[in-house]
Each structure stands twice: as structure tokens, then as C-alpha cells.
PDB file of C-alpha atoms in Angstrom:
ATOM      1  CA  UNK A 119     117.821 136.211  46.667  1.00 92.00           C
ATOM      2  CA  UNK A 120     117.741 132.126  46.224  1.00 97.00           C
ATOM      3  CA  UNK A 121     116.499 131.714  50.210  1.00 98.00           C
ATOM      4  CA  UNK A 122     115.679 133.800  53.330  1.00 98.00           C
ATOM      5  CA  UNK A 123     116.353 131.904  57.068  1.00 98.00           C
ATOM      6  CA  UNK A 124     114.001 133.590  59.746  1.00 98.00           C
ATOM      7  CA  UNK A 125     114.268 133.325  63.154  1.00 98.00           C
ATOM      8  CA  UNK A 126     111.555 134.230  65.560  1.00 98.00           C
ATOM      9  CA  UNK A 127     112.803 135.031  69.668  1.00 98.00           C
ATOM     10  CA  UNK A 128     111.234 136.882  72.546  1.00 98.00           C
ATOM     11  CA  UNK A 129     113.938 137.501  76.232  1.00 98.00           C
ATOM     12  CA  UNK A 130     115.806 134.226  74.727  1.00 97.00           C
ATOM     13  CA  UNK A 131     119.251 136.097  74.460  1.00 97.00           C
ATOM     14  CA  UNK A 132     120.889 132.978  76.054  1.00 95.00           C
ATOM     15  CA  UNK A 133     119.600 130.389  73.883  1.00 96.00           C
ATOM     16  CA  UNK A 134     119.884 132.242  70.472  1.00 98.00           C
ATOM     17  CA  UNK A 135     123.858 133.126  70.609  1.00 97.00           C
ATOM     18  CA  UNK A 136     124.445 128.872  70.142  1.00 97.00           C
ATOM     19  CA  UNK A 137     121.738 129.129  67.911  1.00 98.00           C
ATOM     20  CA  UNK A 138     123.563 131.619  65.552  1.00 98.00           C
ATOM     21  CA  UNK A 139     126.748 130.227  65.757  1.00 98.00           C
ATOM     22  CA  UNK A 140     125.390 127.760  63.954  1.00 98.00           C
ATOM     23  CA  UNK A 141     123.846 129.761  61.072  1.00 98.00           C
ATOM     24  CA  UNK A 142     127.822 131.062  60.898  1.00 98.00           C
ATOM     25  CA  UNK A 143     128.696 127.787  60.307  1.00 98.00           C
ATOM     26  CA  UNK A 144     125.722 127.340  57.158  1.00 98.00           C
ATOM     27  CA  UNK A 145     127.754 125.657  54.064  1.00 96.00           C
ATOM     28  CA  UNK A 146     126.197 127.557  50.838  1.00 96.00           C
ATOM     29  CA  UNK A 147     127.538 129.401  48.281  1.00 93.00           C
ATOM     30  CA  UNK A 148     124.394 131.504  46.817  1.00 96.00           C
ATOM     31  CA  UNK A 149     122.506 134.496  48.071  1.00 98.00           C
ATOM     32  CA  UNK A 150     120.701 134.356  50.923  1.00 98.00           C
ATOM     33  CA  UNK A 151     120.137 136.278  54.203  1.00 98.00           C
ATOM     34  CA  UNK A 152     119.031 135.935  58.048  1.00 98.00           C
ATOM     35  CA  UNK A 153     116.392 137.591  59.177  1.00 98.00           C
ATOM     36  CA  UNK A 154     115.729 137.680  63.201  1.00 98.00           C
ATOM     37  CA  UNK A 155     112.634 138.865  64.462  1.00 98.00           C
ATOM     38  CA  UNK A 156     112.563 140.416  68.088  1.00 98.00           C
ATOM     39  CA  UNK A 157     109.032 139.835  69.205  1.00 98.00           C
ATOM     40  CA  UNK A 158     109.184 142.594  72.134  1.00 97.00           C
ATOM     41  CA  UNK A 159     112.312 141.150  73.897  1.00 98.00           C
ATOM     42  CA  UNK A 160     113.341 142.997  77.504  1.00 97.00           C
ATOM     43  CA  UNK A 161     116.694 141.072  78.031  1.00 97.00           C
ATOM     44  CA  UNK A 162     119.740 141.655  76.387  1.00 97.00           C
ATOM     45  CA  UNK A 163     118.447 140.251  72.282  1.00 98.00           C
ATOM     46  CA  UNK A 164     118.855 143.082  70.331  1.00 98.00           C
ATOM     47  CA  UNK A 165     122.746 143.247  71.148  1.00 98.00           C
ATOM     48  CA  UNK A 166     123.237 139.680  70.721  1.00 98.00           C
ATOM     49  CA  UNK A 167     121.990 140.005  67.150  1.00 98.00           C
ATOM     50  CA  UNK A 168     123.706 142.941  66.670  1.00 98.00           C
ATOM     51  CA  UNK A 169     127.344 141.718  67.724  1.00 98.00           C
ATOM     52  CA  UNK A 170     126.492 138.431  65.677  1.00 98.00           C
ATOM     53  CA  UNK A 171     125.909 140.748  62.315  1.00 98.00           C
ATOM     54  CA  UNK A 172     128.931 142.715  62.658  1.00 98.00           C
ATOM     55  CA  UNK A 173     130.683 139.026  62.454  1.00 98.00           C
ATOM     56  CA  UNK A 174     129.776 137.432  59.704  1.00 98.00           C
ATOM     57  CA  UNK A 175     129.798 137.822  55.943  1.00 96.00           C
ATOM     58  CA  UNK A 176     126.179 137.295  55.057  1.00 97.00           C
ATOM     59  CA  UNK A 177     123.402 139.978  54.900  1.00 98.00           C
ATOM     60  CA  UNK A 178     121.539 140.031  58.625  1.00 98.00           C
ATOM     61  CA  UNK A 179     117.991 141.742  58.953  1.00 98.00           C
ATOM     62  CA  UNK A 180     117.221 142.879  62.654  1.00 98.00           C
ATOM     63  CA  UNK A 181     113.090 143.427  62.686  1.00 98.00           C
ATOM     64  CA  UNK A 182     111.355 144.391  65.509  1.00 98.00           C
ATOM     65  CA  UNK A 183     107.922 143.157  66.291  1.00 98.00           C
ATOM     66  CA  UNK A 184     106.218 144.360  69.672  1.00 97.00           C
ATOM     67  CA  UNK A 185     102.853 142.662  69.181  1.00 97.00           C
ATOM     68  CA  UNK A 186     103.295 139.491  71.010  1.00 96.00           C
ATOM     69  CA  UNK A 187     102.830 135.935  69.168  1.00 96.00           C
ATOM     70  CA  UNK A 188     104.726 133.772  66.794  1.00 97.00           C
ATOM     71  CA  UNK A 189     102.231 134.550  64.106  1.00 97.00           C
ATOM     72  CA  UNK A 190     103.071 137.966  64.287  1.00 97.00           C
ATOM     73  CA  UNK A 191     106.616 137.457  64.273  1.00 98.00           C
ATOM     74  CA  UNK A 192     106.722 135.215  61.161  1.00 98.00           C
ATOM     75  CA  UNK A 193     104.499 138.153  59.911  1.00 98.00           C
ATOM     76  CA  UNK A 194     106.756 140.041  60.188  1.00 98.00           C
ATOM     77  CA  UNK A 195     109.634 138.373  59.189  1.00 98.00           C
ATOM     78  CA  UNK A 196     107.905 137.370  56.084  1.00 98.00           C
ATOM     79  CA  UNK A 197     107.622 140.866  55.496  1.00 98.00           C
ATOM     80  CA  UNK A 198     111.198 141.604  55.405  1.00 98.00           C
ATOM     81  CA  UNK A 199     112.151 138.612  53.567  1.00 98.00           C
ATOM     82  CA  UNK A 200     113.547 138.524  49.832  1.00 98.00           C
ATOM     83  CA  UNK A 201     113.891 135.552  49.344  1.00 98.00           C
ATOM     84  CA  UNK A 202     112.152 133.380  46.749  1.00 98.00           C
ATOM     85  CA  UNK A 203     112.179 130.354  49.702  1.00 98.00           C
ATOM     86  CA  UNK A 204     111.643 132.042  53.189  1.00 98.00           C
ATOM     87  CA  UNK A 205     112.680 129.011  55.380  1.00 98.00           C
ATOM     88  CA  UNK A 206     111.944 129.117  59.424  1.00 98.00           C
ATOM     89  CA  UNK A 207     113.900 127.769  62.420  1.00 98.00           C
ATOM     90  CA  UNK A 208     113.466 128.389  66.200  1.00 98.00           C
ATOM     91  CA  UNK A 209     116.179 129.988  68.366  1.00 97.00           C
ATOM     92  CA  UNK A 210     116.254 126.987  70.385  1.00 97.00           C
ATOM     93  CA  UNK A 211     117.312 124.770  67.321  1.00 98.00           C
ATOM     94  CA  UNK A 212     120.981 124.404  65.543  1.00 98.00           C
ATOM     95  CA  UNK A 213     120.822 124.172  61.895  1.00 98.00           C
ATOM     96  CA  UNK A 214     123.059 121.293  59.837  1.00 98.00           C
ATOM     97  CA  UNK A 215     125.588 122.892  57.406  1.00 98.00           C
ATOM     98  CA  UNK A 216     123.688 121.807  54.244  1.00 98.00           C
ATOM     99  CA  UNK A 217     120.253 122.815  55.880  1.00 98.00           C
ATOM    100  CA  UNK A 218     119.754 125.859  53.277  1.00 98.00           C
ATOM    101  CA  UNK A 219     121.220 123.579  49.851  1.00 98.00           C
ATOM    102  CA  UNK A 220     118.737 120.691  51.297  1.00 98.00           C
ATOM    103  CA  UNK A 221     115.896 122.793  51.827  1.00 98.00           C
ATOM    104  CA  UNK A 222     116.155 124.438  48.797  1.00 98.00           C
ATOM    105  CA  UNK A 223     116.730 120.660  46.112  1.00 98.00           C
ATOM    106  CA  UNK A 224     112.986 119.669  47.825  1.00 98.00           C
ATOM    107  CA  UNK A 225     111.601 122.586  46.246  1.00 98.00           C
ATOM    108  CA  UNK A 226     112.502 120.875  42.711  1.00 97.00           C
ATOM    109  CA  UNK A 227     109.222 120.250  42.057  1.00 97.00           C
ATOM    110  CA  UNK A 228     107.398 123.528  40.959  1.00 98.00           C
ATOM    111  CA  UNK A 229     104.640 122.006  42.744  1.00 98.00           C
ATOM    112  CA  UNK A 230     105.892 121.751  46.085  1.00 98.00           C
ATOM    113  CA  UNK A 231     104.814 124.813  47.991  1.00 98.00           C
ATOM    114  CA  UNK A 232     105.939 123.948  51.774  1.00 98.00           C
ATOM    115  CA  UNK A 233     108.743 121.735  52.649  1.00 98.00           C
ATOM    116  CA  UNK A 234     109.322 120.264  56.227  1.00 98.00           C
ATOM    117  CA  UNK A 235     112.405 118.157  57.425  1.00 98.00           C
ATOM    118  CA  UNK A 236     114.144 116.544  60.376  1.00 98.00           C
ATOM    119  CA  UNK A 237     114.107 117.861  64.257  1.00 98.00           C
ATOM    120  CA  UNK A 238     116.604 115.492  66.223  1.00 98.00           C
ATOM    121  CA  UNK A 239     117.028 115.681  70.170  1.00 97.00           C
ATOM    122  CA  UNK A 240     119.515 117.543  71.023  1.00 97.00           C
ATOM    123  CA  UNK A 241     120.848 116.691  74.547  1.00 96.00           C
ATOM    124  CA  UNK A 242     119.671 113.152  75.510  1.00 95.00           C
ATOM    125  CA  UNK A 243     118.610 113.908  78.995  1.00 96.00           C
ATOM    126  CA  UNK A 244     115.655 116.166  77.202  1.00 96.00           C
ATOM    127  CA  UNK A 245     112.484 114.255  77.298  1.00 95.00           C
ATOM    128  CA  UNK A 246     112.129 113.243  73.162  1.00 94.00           C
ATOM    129  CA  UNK A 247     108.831 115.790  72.429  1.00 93.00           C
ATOM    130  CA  UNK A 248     109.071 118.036  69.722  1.00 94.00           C
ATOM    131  CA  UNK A 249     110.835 116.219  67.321  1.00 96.00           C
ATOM    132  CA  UNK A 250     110.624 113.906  64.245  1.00 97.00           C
ATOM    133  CA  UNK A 251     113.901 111.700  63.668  1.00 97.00           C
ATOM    134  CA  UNK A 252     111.838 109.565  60.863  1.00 97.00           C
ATOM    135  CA  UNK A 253     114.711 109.252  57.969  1.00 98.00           C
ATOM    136  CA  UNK A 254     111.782 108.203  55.478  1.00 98.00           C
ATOM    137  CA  UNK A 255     110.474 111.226  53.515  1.00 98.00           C
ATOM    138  CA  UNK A 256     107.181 112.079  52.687  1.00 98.00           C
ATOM    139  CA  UNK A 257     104.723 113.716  50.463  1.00 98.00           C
ATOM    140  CA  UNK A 258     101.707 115.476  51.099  1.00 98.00           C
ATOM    141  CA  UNK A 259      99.466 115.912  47.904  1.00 98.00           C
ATOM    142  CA  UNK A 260      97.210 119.238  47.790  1.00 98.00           C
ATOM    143  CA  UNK A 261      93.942 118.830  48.687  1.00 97.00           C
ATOM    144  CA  UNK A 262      94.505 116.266  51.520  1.00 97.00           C
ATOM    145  CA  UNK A 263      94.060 116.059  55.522  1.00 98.00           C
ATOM    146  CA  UNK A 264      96.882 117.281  57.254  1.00 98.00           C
ATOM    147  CA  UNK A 265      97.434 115.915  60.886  1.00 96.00           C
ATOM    148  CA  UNK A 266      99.343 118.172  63.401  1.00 95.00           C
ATOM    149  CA  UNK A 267     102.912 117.147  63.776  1.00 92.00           C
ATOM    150  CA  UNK A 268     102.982 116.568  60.199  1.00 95.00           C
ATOM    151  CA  UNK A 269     105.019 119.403  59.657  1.00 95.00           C
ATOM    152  CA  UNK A 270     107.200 121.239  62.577  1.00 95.00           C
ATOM    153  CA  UNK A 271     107.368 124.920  62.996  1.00 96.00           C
ATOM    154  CA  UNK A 272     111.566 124.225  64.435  1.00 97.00           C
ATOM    155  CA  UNK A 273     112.258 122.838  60.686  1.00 98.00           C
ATOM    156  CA  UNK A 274     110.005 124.101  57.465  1.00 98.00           C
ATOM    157  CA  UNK A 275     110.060 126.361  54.717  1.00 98.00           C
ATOM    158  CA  UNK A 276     107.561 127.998  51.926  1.00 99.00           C
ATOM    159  CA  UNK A 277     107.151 129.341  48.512  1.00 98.00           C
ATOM    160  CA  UNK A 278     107.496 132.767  48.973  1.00 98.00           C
ATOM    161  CA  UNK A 279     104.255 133.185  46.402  1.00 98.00           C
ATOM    162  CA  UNK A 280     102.560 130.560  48.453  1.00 98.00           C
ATOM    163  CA  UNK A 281     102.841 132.657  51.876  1.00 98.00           C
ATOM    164  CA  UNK A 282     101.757 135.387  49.966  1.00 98.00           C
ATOM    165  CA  UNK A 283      98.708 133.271  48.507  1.00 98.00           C
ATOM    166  CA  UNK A 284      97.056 131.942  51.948  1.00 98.00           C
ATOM    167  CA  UNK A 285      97.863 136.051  53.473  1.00 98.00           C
ATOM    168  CA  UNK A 286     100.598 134.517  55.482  1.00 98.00           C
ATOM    169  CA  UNK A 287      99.852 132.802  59.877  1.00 98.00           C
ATOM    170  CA  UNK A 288      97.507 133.536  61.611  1.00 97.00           C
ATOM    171  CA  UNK A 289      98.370 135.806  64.272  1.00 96.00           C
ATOM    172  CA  UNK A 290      95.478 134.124  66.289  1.00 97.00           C
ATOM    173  CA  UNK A 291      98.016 130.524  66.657  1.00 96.00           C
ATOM    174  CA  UNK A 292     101.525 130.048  67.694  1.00 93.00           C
ATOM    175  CA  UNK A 293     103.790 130.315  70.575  1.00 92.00           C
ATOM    176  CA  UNK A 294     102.449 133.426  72.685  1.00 93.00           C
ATOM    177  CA  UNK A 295      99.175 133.579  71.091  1.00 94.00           C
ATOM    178  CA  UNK A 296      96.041 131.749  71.399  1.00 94.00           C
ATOM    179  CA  UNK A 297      96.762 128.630  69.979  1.00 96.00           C
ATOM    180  CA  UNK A 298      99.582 126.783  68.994  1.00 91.00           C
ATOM    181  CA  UNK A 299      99.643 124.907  65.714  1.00 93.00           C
ATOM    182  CA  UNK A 300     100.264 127.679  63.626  1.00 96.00           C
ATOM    183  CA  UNK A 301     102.704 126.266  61.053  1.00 97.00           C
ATOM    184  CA  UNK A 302      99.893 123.058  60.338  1.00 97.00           C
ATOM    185  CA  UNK A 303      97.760 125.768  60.440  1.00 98.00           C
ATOM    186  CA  UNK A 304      99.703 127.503  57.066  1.00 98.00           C
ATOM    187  CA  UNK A 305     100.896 124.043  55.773  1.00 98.00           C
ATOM    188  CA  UNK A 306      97.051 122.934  55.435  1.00 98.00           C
ATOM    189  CA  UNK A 307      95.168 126.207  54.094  1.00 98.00           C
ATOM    190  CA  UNK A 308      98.372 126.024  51.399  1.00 98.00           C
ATOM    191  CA  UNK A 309      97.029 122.742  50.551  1.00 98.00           C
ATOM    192  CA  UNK A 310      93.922 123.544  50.069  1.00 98.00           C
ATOM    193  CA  UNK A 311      95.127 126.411  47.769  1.00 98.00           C
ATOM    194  CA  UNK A 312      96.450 123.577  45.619  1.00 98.00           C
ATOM    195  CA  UNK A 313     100.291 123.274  46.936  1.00 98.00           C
ATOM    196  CA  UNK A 314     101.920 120.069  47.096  1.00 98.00           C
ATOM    197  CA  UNK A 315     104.165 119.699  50.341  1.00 98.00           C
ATOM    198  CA  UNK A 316     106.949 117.349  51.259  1.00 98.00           C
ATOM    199  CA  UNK A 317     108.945 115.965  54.011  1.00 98.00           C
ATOM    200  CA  UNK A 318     112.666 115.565  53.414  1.00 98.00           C
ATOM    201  CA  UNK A 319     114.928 114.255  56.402  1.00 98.00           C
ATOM    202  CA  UNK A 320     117.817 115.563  54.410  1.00 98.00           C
ATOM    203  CA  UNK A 321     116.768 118.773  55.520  1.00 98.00           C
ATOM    204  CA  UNK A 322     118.069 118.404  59.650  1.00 98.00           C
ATOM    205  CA  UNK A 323     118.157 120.667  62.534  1.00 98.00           C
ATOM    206  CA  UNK A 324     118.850 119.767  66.179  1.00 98.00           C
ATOM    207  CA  UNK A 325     116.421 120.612  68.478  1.00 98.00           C
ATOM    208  CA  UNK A 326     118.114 122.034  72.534  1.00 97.00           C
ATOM    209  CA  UNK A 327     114.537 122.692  74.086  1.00 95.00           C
ATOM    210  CA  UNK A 328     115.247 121.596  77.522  1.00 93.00           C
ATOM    211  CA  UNK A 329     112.220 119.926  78.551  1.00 94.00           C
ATOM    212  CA  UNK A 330     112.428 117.552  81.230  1.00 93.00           C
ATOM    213  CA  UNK A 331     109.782 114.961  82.140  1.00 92.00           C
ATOM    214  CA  UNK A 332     107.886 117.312  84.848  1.00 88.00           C
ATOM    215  CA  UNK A 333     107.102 119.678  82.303  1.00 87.00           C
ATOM    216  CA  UNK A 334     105.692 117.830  79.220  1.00 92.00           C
ATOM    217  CA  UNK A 335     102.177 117.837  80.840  1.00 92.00           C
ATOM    218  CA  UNK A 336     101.764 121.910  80.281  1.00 93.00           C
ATOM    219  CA  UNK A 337     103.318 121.005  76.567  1.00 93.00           C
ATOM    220  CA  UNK A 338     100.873 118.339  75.770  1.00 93.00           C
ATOM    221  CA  UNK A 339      97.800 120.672  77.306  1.00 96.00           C
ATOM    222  CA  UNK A 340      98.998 123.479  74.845  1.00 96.00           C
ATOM    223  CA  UNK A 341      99.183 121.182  72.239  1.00 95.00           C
ATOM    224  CA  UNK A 342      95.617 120.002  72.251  1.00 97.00           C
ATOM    225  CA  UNK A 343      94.628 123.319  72.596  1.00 97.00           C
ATOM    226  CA  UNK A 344      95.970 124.164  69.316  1.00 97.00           C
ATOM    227  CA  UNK A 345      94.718 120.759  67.528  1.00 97.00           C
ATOM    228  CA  UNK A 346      91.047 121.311  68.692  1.00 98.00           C
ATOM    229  CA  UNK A 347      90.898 124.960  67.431  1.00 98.00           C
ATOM    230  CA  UNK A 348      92.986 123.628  63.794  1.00 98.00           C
ATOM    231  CA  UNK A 349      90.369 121.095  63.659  1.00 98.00           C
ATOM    232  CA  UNK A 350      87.335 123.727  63.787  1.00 98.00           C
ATOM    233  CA  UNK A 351      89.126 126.547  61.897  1.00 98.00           C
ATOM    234  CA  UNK A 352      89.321 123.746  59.252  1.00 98.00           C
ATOM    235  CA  UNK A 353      85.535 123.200  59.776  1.00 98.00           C
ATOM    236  CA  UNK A 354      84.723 127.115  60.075  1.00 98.00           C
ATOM    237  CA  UNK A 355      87.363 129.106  58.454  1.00 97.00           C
ATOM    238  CA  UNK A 356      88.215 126.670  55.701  1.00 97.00           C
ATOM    239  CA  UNK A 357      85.567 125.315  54.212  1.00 96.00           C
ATOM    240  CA  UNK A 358      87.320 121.602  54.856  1.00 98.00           C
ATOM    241  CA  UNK A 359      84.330 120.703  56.771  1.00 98.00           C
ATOM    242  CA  UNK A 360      85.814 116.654  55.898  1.00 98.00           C
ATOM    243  CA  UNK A 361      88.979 117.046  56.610  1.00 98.00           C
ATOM    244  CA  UNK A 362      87.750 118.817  60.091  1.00 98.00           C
ATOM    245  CA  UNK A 363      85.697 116.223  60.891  1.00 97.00           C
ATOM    246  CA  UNK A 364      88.528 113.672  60.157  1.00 97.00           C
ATOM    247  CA  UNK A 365      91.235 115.297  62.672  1.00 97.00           C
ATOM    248  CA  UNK A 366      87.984 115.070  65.337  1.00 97.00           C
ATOM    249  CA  UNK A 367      87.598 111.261  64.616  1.00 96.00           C
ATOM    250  CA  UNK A 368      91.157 111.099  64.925  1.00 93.00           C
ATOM    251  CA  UNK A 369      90.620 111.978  68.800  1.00 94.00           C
ATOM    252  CA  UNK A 370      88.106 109.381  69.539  1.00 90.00           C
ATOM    253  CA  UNK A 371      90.105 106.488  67.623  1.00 92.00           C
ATOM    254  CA  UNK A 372      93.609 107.402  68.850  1.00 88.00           C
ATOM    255  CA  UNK A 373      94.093 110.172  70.914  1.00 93.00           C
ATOM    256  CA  UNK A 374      92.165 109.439  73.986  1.00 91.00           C
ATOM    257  CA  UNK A 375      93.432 105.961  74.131  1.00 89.00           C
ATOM    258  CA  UNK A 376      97.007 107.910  74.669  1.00 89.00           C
ATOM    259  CA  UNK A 377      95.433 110.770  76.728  1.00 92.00           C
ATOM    260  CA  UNK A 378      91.873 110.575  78.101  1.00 94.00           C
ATOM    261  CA  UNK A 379      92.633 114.899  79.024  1.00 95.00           C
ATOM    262  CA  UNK A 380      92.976 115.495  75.603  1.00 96.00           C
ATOM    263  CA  UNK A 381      89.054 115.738  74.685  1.00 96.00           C
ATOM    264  CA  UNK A 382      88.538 118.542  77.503  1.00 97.00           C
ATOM    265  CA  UNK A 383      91.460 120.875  76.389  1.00 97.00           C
ATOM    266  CA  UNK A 384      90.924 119.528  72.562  1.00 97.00           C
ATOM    267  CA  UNK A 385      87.058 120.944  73.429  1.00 97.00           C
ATOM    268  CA  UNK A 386      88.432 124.185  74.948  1.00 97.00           C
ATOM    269  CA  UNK A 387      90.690 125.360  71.907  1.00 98.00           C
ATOM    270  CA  UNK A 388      87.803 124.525  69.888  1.00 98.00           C
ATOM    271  CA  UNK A 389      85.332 126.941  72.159  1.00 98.00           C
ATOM    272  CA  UNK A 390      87.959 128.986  71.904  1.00 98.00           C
ATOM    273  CA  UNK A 391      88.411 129.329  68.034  1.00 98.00           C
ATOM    274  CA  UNK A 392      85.043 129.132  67.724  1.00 98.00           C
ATOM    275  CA  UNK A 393      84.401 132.149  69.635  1.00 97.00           C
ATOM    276  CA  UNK A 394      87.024 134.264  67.890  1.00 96.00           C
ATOM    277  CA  UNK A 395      85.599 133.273  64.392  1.00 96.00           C
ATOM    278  CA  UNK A 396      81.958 134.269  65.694  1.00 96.00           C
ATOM    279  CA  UNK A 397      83.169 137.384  66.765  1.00 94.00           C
ATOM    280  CA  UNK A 398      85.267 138.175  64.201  1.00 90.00           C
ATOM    281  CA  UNK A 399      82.185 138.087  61.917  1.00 89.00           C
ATOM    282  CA  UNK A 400      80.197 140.008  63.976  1.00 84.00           C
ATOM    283  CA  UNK A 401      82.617 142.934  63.982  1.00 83.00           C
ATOM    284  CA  UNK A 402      82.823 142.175  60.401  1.00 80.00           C
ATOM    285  CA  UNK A 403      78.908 142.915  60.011  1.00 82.00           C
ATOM    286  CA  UNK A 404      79.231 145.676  61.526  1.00 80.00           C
ATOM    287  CA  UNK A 405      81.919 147.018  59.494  1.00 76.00           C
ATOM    288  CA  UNK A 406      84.777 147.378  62.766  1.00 60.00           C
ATOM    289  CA  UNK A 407      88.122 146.185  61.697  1.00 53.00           C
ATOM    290  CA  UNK A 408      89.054 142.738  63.847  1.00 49.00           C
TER     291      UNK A 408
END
């Protein structure tokens, strides 16, 4: 199998069903296959997926995941996947008809073990967060600092040997866990495993999130949560005590110029990780499984 598309949803039965008709619509010609995770939905998912398979030609994986948290259910569609490129879109987001032949010429380069692309804005009355129209691409050499928002969970893709390297997310960050950030979270640790990375705006999905202006405060909150515990996992977790330490500088030279709030909730998602990793070693001492 040349590339597996996952898609992660939880009581989103609405939003997915535009979402999938435009994986129908996905020009390619060589083996691949859909996998959609269910992360514990209540509404009416499981049908929609279900009436969606029985109309289309290509192979489509239902998997069921009750623990709640994007980690999990990338987890778990990881696990499912065949795919020498597992590639990962939200069920808010509508793929462009070369978005599997793109994603799969930027992994050319044996070296290149994640691959990120293009989120556009949807509907223009959304207020433009989430997203990253840049057309100029980018590289990411192993080894280096990688800032959040480098690479966007709505639009990326992986070596299926390189998820299998850094043992996958962390079911600790994501949407519906802890802390958000979890796909910088797997970009950087396959980095640091040596894994080149690459942002290719050929690669394009649009993204139909519906935020309005009242809302983006909660978003940016959430989103400094998630930066200050990626920061100290980097520091703790790691052993990228540097490149830690750099994303922390980064909040005193630009961040609170943009939003003095950021330090406190930056501050609490680090207490936060922090706590975890302490107490994960702890239970670790003592030989209970975390």
C-alpha cells in the first residue's frame, strides 16, 4: 500500500460527510486506503462512515477508539494503517485532488521522514487561525529547533518506519487531551531521531473550522498551553535541553509582545507537563505501569 489517509472525529457527524466527499473526489491512481478513527462518538458517526464506504471504490477502515484524545486516535489509526506513508487530515478540512500524489513526490528524498503542506481558509468570514497559506516551501534539517506552527496537524504526513521509530503521539497532547501540540510534538522527537522534514505548499487542504472572532481567545489559551508543556517535554523528556530553552526565549522576545497572557498559560502547560513527567517516573520506580 503506496499511502494511508487517516482521519481522526469525535460527535462531528455533520462536519465529516463534506469532509469525505472530498476524499471521493481524491485524483490517484495507486493503492491506498482511508482510515477513520471514531474516538468515542455518541451522534450519528459511525453510519456516516459506513454509508460513505459502501460508495466508493477505495478500501475504507472504520476503527473505533473509546479512550478520548487525538493522540489516541492517531494511535490508533496508525495501528490500522498499511501504508508505507500514513498521511493525516482533520474532519473539518477538504483535501485538494492531488493531495495524496503531492504528499507522496515530497517524500523523494529517503531522508525526509515528515512532510507538512498548505491549510487555506475556507469560508472568508472565519477568523484566519489555524492555517498557513505561505506558497514558499521549506525544509527542516534533523537535529534542529522546531517552533509550533511549523507543521499543522489539519495537513502532514510520516514515514511509516519513522512513526514506528519515535513509538508514535503522545496520548498526553492533542485535541481532547492535555495538551495540544501533538503533531510538533512527533515532528520534533522525529528530528531528533535524525529525520529530515519538509514543507511543500503543493500539498493543500482547505481548512472549514468555523471560528469567529469571539472565540479565538479560548484557541489561543489552548495553544499556549500546549507550547509551554512542548517546550519542557523538550527540556525533560527529550534530552533537547537547547532547543527547550530556545522555544522559552522565543516567549520573552516575541510572544509576549503579541500576548502579554501567554507567559501565565505558557507557565501552566509547563506545570502541567512537568507534573505528568514527575509522576510518570515515580510510578515508574515503583514498577506501576503509567
Amino acid at each position: 500500500m503506496d499511502i494511508s489517509l487517516v482521519i481522526c472525529t469525535r460527535n462531528r457527524a455533520a462536519q465529516l460527510g463534506p469532509c469525505l466527499r472530498y476524499v471521493a473526489e481524491l485524483a490517484y491512481t495507486g493503492s491506498w486506503e482511508l482510515i477513520v478513527v471514531d474516538n468515542g462518538s455518541s451522534d450519528k458517526t459511525a453510519e456516516v462512515i459506513a454509508d460513505f464506504a459502501r460508495s466508493v471504490a477505495f478500501p475504507v477502515r472504520y476503527v473505533f477508539q473509546p479512550i478520548k484524545g487525538l493522540g489516541n486516535a492517531r494511535n490508533a489509526g496508525i495501528a490500522a494503517s498499511t501504508g508505507g506513508i500514513v498521511a493525516f487530515t482533520d474532519d473539518d478540512c477538504y483535501v485538494s485532488p492531488n493531495f495524496l500524489a503531492a504528499t507522496l513526490r515530497a517524500f523523494g528524498n529517503p531522508s525526509v521522514g515528515f512532510v507538512t503542506g498548505r491549510v487555506t481558509l475556507h469560508d472568508p468570514t472565519d477568523y484566519p487561525a489555524t492555517i498557513n497559506e505561505s506558497r514558499v516551501p521549506k525544509f527542516f534539517p534533523s537535529g534542529r529547533y522546531l517552533p509550533p506552527g511549523a507543521l499543522m496537524g489539519a495537513n502532514m504526513s510520516f514515514r511509516h518506519e519513522t512513526l514506528t521509530a519515535i513509538g508514535g503521539f503522545d496520548p498526553l497532547f492533542g485535541s481532547g487531551a492535555l495538551f495540544p501540540a501533538e503533531d510538533c510534538d512527533a515532528a520534533a522527537r522525529a528530528g531528533l531521531a535524525g529525520w529530515d522534514g519538509v514543507y511543500d505548499p503543493d500539498i493543500e487542504v482547505a481548512h472549514h473550522h468555523g471560528r469567529k472572532a469571539d472565540s479565538i481567545g479560548k484557541l489561543h489559551r489552548s495553544y499556549d498551553i500546549g507550547r509551554g508543556a512542548y517546550h519542557t517535554k523538550l527540556i525533560l523528556s527529550c534530552g533537547a535541553v537547547g532547543h527547550g530553552l530556545k522555544g522559552w526565549g522565543r516567549l520573552i522576545t516575541l510572544r509576549l509582545r503579541r500576548r502579554p497572557a501567554s507567559a501565565y498559560w505558557e507557565s501552566y502547560g509547563a506545570i502541567g507537563y512537568a507534573w505528568q513527567w514527575a509522576n510518570g517516573r515515580a510510578k515508574s520506580r515503583r514498577g506501576i505501569s503509567s
